[in-house]
Coordinates of C-alpha atoms in Angstrom, one line a residue:
X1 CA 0.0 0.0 0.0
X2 CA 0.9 3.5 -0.7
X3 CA 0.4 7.0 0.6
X4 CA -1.8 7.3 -2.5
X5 CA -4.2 4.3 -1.2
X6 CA -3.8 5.7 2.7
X7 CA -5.5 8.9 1.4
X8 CA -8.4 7.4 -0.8
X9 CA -9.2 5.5 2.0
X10 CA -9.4 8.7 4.3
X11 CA -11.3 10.2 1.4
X12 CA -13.6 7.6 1.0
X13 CA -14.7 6.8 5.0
X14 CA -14.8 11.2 5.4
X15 CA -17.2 10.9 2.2
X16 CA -18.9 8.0 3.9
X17 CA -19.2 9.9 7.3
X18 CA -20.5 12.7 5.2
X19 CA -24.2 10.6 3.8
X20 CA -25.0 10.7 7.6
X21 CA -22.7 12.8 9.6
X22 CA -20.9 16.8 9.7
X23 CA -19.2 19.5 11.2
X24 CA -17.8 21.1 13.8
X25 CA -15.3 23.2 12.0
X26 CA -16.3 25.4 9.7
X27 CA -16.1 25.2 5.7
X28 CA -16.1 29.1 4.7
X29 CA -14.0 30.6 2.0
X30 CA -14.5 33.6 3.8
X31 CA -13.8 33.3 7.1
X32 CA -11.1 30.7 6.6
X33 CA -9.1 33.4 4.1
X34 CA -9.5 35.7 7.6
X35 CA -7.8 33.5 10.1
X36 CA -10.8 30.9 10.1
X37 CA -12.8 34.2 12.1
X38 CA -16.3 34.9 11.9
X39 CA -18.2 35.3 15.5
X40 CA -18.1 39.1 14.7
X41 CA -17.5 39.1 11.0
X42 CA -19.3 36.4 8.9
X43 CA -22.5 37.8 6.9
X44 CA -25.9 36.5 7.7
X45 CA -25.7 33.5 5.5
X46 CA -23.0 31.8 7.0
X47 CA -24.0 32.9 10.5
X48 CA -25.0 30.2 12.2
X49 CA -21.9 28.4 11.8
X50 CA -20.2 31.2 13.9
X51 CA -22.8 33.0 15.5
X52 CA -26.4 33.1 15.9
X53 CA -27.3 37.3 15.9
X54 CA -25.4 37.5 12.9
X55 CA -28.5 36.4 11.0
X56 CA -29.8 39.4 11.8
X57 CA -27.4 41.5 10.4
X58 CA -28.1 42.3 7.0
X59 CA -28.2 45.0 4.3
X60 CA -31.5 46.6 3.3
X61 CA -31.5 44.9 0.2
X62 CA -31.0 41.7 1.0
X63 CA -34.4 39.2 0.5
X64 CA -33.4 35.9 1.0
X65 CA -29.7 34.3 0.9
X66 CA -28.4 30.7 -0.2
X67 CA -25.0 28.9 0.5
X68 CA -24.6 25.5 -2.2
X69 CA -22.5 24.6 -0.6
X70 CA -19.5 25.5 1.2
X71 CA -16.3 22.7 1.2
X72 CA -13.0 22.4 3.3
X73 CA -10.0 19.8 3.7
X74 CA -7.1 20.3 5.7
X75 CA -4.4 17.9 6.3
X76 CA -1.5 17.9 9.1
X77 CA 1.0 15.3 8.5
X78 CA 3.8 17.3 10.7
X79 CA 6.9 14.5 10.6
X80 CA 5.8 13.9 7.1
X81 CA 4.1 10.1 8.2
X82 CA 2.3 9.4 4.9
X83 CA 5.4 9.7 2.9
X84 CA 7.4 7.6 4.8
X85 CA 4.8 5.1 5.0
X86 CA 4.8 4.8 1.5
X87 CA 9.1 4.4 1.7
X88 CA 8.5 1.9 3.8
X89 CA 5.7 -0.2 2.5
X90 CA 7.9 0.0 -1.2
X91 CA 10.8 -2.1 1.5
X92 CA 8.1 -4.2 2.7
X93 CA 7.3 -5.3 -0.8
X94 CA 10.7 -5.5 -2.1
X95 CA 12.0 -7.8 1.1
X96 CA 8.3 -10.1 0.1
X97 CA 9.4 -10.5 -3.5
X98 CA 13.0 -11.6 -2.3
X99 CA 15.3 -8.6 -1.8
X100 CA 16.2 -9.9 1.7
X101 CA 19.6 -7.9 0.7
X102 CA 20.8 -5.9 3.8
X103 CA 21.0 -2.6 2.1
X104 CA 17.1 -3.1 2.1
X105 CA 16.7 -4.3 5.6
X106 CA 18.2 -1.3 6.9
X107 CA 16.4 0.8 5.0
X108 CA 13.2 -0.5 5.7
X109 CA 14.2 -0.8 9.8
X110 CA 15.4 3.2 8.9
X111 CA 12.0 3.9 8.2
X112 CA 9.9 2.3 11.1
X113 CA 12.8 4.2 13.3
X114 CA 11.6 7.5 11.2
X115 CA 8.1 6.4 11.9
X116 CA 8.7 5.8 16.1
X117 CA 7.6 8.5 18.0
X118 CA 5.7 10.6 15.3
X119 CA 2.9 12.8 16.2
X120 CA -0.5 11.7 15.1
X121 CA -1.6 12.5 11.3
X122 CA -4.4 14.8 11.0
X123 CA -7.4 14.5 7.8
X124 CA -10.2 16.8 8.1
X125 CA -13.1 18.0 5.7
X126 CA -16.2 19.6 5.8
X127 CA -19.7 20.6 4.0
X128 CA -22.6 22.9 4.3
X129 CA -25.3 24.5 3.4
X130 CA -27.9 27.2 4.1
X131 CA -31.1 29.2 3.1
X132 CA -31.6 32.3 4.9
X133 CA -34.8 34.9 5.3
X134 CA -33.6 37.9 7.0
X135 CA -36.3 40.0 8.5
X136 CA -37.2 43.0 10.8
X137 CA -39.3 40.9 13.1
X138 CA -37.6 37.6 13.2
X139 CA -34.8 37.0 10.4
X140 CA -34.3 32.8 10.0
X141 CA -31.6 30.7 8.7
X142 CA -32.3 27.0 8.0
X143 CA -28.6 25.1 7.6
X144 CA -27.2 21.6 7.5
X145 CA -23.1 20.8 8.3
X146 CA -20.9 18.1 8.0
X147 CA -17.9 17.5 9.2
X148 CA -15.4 14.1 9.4
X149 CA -11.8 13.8 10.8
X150 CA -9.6 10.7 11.1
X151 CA -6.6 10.8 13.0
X152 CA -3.7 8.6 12.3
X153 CA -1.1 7.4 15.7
X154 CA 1.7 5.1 14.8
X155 CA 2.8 2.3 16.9
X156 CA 6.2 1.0 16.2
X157 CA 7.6 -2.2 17.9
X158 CA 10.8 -1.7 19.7
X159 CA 14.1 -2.2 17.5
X160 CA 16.0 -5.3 18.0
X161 CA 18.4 -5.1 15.1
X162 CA 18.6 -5.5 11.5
X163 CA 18.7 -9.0 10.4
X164 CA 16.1 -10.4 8.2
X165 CA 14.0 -11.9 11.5
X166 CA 14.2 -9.0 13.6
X167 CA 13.1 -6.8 11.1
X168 CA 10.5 -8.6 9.5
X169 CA 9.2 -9.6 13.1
X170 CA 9.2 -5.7 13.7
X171 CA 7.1 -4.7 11.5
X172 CA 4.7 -7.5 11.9
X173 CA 3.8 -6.2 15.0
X174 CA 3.7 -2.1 14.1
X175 CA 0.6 -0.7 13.3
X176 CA -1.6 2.7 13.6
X177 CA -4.0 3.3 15.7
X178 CA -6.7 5.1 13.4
X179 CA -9.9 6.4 15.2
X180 CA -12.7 8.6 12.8
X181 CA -15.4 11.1 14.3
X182 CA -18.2 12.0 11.9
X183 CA -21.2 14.2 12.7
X184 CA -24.1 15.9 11.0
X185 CA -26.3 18.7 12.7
X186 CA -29.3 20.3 10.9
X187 CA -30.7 23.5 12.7
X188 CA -32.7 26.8 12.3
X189 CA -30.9 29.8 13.6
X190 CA -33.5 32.8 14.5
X191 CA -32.0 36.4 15.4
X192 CA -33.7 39.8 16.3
X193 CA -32.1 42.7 16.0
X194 CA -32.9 45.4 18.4
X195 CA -32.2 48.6 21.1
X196 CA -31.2 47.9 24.8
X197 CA -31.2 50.6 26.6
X198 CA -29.7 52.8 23.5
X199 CA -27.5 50.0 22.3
X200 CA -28.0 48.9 18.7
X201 CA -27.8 44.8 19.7
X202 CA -28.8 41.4 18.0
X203 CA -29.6 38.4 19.9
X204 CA -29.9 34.4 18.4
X205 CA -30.8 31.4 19.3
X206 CA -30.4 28.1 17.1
X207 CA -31.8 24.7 18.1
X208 CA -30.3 21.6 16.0
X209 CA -30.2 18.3 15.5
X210 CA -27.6 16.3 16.2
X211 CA -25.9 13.1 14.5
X212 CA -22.3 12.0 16.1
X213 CA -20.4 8.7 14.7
X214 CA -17.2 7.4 15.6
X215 CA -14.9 4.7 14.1
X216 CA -11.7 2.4 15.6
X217 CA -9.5 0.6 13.7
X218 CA -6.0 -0.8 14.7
X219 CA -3.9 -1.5 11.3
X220 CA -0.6 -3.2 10.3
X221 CA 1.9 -1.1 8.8
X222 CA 1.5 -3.1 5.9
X223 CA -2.0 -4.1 5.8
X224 CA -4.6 -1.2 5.9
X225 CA -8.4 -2.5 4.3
X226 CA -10.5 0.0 4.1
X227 CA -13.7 -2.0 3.5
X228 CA -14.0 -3.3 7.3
X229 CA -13.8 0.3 9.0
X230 CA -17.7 0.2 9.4
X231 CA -17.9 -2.8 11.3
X232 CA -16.6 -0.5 14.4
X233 CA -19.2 2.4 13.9
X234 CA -20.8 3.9 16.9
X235 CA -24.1 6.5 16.3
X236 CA -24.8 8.9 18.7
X237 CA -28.4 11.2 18.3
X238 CA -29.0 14.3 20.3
X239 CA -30.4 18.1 20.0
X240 CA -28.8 20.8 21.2
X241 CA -28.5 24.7 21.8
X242 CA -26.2 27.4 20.0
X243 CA -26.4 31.0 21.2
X244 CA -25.0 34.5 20.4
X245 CA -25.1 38.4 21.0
X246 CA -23.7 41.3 18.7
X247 CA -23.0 45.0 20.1
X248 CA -22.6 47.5 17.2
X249 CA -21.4 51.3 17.3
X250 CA -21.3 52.7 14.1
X251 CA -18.5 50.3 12.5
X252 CA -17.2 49.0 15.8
X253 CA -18.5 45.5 16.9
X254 CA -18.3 43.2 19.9
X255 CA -19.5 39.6 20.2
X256 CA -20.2 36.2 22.0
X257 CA -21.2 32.8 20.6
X258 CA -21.6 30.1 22.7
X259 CA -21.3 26.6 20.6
X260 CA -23.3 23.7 21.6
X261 CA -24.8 24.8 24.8
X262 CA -24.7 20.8 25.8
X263 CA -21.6 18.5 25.6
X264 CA -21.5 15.7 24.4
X265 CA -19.0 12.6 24.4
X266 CA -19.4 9.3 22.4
X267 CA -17.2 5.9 22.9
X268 CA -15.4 4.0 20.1
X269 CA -16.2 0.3 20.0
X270 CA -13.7 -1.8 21.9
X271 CA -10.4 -1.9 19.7
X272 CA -7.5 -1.7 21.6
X273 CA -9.1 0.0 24.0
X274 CA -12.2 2.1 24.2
X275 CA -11.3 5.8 23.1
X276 CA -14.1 8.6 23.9
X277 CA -14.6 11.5 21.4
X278 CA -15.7 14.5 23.6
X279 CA -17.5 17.5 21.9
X280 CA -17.3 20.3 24.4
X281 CA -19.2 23.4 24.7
X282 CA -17.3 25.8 22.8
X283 CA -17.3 29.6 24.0
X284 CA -15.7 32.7 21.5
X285 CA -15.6 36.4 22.2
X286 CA -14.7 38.5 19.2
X287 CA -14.1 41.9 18.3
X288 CA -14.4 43.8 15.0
X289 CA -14.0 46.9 12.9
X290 CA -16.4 46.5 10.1
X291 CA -16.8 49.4 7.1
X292 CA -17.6 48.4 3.3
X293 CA -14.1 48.8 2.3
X294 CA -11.7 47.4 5.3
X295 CA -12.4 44.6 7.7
X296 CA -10.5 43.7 10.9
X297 CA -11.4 41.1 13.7
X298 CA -10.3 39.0 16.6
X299 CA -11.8 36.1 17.9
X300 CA -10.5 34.6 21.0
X301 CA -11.8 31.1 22.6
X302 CA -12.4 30.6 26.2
X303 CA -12.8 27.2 26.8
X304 CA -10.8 24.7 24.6
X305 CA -12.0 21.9 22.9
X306 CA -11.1 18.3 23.6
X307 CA -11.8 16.0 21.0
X308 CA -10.3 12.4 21.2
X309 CA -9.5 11.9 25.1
X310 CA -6.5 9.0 24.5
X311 CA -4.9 11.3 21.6
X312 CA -2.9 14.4 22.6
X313 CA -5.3 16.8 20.2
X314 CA -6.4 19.6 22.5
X315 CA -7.3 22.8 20.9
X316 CA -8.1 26.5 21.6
X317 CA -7.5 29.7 19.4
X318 CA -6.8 33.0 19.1
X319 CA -7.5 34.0 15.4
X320 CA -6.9 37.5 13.5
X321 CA -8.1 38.5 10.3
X322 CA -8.6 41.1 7.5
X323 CA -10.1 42.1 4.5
X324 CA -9.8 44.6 1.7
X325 CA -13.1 45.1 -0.6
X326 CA -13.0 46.9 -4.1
X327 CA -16.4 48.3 -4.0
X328 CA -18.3 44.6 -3.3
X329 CA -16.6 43.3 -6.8
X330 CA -13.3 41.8 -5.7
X331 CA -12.1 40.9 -1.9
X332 CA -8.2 40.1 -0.7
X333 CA -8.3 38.6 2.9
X334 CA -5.4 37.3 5.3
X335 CA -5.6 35.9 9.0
X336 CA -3.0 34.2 11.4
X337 CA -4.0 31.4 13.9
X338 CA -2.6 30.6 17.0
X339 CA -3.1 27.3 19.1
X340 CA -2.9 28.4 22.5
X341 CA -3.3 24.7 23.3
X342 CA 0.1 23.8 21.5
X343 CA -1.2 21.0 19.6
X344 CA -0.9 22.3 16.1
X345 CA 1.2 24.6 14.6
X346 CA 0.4 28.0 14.5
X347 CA -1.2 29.0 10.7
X348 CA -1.1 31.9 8.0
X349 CA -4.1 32.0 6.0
X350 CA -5.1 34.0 2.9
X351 CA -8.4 34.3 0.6
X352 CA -10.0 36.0 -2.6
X353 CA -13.3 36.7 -3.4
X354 CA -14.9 37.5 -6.3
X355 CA -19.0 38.9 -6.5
X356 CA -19.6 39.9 -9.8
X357 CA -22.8 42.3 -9.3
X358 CA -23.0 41.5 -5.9
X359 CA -25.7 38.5 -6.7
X360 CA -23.0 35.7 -6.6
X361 CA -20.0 35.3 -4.6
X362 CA -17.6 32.7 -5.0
X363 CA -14.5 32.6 -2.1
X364 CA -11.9 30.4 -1.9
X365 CA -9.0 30.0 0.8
X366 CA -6.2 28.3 1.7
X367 CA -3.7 27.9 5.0
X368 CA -0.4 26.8 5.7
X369 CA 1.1 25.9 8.7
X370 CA 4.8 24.0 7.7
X371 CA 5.6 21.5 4.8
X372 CA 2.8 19.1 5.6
X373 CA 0.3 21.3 7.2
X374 CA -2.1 23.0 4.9
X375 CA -5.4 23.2 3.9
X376 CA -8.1 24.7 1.4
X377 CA -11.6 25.9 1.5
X378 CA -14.3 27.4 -1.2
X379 CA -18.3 28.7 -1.0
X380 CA -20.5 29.4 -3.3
X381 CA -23.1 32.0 -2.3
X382 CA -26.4 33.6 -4.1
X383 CA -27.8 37.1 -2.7
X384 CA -31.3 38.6 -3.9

């Protein structure tokens, strides 16, 4: 097996996650080109995936919106695992068809050294989709996300030298540990915009469905089947609360989400060991400076977000972004995100957008955080 095969089969279980599951990062062309902000910041279609009141926040023209649809990937590989995987699997195959020569036994012992110790491989990807009414009494966005990541943890027996036993014997018994979290919410966000006590402020609420699905599967080194990773699945149904407030002075902004108001935690089936997948209640303040022609935002987390419990994957940001806009024809955006958490490296992002009469707008993104650490996002949005 090669790297090539390691990431169809990624691909093929995130699609697979994706008929039933979704998200819990967000796929936005926009607010991934600004530092993956938007609590503050996104407009009112994509609101509900950062914030609630935002879908209350609209321009005078605007009827109705739609989002079809919004896509992500990102991939963090940082001690470059999949390529060596593939190195080594080539040795593996080489030493089965008869090169037992010891040129290639050190090689392929070289790479299960290379491989010891890594830090867990990373695939993530995500969809969605929305339809939203804003309104002076109660402005509405109906939305469905996807989301699937599969995380990758080698185990590499210990070495016990190079001859054509110990090395064979060694990586017979290496293997990854590879664990999948899937999950699929469908909602309705609601916001009302209003005065309080001579402060221009929206308020939202969005109750959701939930769908969360984990999978487990301990592979050899040389040995990875896709086609059996279902027989681990775990479902997980549940509804849920998301919340949010916007202050606004003139161009100034200040804001509060509040991200699945009830956690929630799901075990793996027993493979190796039972791993729990935790999603926590995910607070964000944010700040902004919002005008037609120049953005500028910070969002901040407050609590982090703990994900696998047996996998050292902790997370919590602090995001910055920015965006120029030519007179709503063409948009140049850029962001930086730090993991305060330590757990991944910290990210520069950039974006373009591009809405031709201001009826369609198509945004596409991209980060990069080291050699093996990027990823890429893109929306398509309609506005009447």
């Amino acid at each position: 097996m090669n790297s090539v095969r390691i990431m169809s089969a990624i691909g093929a279980a995130s699609l697979m996650s994706f008929t039933a599951e979704a998200a819990t990062t967000v796929a936005d062309g926009r607010g991934n080109g600004m530092g993956n902000t938007g609590v503050t910041t996104a407009n009112y279609i994509m609101a509900p995936f950062y914030n609630p009141a935002l879908v209350a926040i609209y321009r005078d023209k605007d009827n109705f919106g739609l989002l079809l649809p919004a896509i992500g990937a990102e991939l963090r590989d940082n001690d470059n695992s999949l390529n060596t995987i593939d190195d080594l699997q080539d040795s593996i195959k080489a030493l089965e068809n008869g090169d037992n020569s010891q040129s290639n036994l050190d090689k392929l012992n070289g790479y299960l050294d290379d491989l010891s110790g890594n830090k867990p491989l990373n695939v993530s990807a995500g969809v969605s989709a929305a339809f939203a009414i804003p309104h002076e009494a109660v402005s509405s966005n109906v939305f469905a996300r996807g989301y699937a990541e599969i995380i990758g943890t080698p185990n590499i027996a210990a070495n016990t030298g190079n001859s054509q036993v110990a090395v064979t014997t060694r990586y017979q018994n290496s293997d990854i540990d590879l664990v999948a979290f899937g999950y699929l919410e469908f909602g309705v966000a609601l916001a009302k915009r209003m005065t309080v006590y001579g402060q221009d402020m929206s308020f939202g609420i969005t109750p959701k469905i939930q769908r969360l699905r984990t999978y487990k599967q301990n592979i050899n080194v040389n040995d990875f089947d896709v086609s059996d990773y279902d027989k681990t699945e775990t479902t997980k149904n549940s509804a849920n609360l998301d919340l949010g407030a916007v202050w606004m002075h003139e161009q100034f902004r200040a804001g509060v989400a509040v991200k699945d108001l009830f956690s929630q935690k799901i075990d793996t089936q027993d493979v190796s060991g039972v791993s729990t997948y935790k999603l926590d209640t995910q607070v964000t303040v944010s700040g902004a400076f919002a005008a037609r022609l120049l953005t500028a935002t910070v969002d901040l987390d407050l609590t982090k977000q703990s994900r696998f419990t047996d996998v050292n994957d902790d997370t919590k940001f602090l995001r910055f972004g920015v965006e120029g806009n030519a007179w709503d024809w063409v948009q140049l955006r850029a962001g930086y995100q730090i993991d305060m958490e330590d757990t991944l490296d910290n990210s520069v992002t950039a974006g373009v957008g591009l809405s031709p009469g201001d009826l369609v707008s198509i945004d596409i993104a991209g980060s990069y955080a080291g050699e093996h650490e990027f990823g890429l996002s893109a929306n398509l949005e309609f506005t009447f």
